[in-house]
Amino acid sequence: MTNAPTGLPSTRLPSSAIQPDVWAEAHDRLVANLQGLIRIPSINPPGADAPDGETRAARWIAAYLESLGLRPAIVEPVPGRGSVHVRLRGDGTGGDPFLLLSHLDVVPAPSGRWTHDPFSGDIADGYLYGRGAVDMKGMVALELGVVTQLAAEAHAAGLDPGVDPIPRLRRDVLFTCTADEEAGAAAGAAWIATHQPDWLRAAGAVNECGGVSVTVAGRRLYPIGVAEKGYAAYRIRITGTWGHGSMPRGDNAAVLAAEVITRLAVPGPVRLTPVMTRFLEAAADALPTSVGTILRDVARGDADAERALDSMCDPMYARALRALVRDTLSPDVVSAGIKYNVIPGDATVEVDCRLLPGTTEAAMRAELVRRLGVDLAAACSVELTVFGAPVEAPAEGELYDILAATLREHDPEGIPLPVMVPFATDAKATQTLGVPTYGFSPLRLEPDERFLERFHGVDERVSLDALRFGLPVLYDITRRFCG
Ligand SMILES: [Zn+2]
């Protein structure tokens, strides 16, 4: 590790000043914490077999924080749906707090195809396996690692981290780990934003979905999440005519549903937001010319260039990039019919629409109806079922600059750049409080790591070396922003 870049606060205790054996011990504790968390199936939606997994995870974290001498609190707006929080005090001279945000719930994990039980926390070949390893108990464990180190420094100075300011910390550090992120956050971050806003209110926050290395054409990029798309789900009810299957008819609701899906599933035009313009320019500058040219052509809306993405990088990243330069519509649920010889008179199609910043719900709905066309729209009613607004944080300023500079310091060959993510996180809730929230769970991955596919995937796992990289990075960021 190098000296602090000029212009950054000098009062911090950088990770490089901490003895290697301390980091080695911190890493072992981080791994044990992650295993402990994965072994609690905090599944969302809660099942009959584990109705209180989230509260059990919250209590487990609270007990750990108490073992550090801290005074955590739990809220449980719905029985079994617990979220946990703790505040480490600064001396109050540095402004509003810094928020370490995370969620403790995970999506279900049917165990059939896993090579390790999804709730075992098994370690094999340098990876820790389990549901939540990347989404996002790995980051919970990283954040707990930072909290652990700060509390230890207070103890070393003869202080009580439960009440006394942590040495050299000028802002408070908030750790807030929520339930219900995976199903809209009504029993988690959204509830907290309304009823317990001091758990989230901060000058800036780090959260999931960013800060993870992506290797393209031999260069290691670190996209930092500064924006996320909004979502609007619609239920389209299609009215046809019931009849006898022996006499086919054109207004069979299943046939109309097929046409609805065909018209909605076509990719729409490219629209670049300021963040994606900057991302594509920065990536084009950083990558070899041949690749840079493709990215610049994508930015201009060139359909051939979009197709060429698949040969330029892993199709997994190409898919993500295509979704980030347009509003998207994905018809995901279809239902029609009651019996093979009865022509259905009703059908429903549910569509998952993802909105770029700048696209309103009304504009998204208007686009959906436009695509149906006058003929089909006459047979359809369109109902909004869920909505979350897009999120944006500044891709410049103190916290963003610290995130980028600290990554560069820990990985001199790494190229940080701002990006939008296609999915939704708890940043939807922090945005309502005006908290700039960054996707930043620092991991340095091997070039062939298929990280994006680990989210909600089979054999979800995180590399131990990546976690070893991430902890000092997150610690330095906390120290710098709060120093
Ligand atoms: Zn997540």
Short mmCIF file of C-alpha atoms and ligand atoms in Angstrom, two decimals, residues 103 135-136 181-182 208, ligand 1:
data_model
loop_
_atom_site.label_atom_id
_atom_site.label_comp_id
_atom_site.label_asym_id
_atom_site.label_seq_id
_atom_site.Cartn_x
_atom_site.Cartn_y
_atom_site.Cartn_z
CA HIS A 103 -29.47 -6.29 4.29
CA ASP A 135 -26.03 -11.00 -1.82
CA MET A 136 -25.13 -9.72 0.62
CA GLU A 181 -34.63 -5.95 0.98
CA GLU A 182 -35.39 -8.83 -1.35
CA GLU A 208 -24.25 -3.50 -2.21
ZN ZN B 1 -28.96 -7.67 -2.19
#
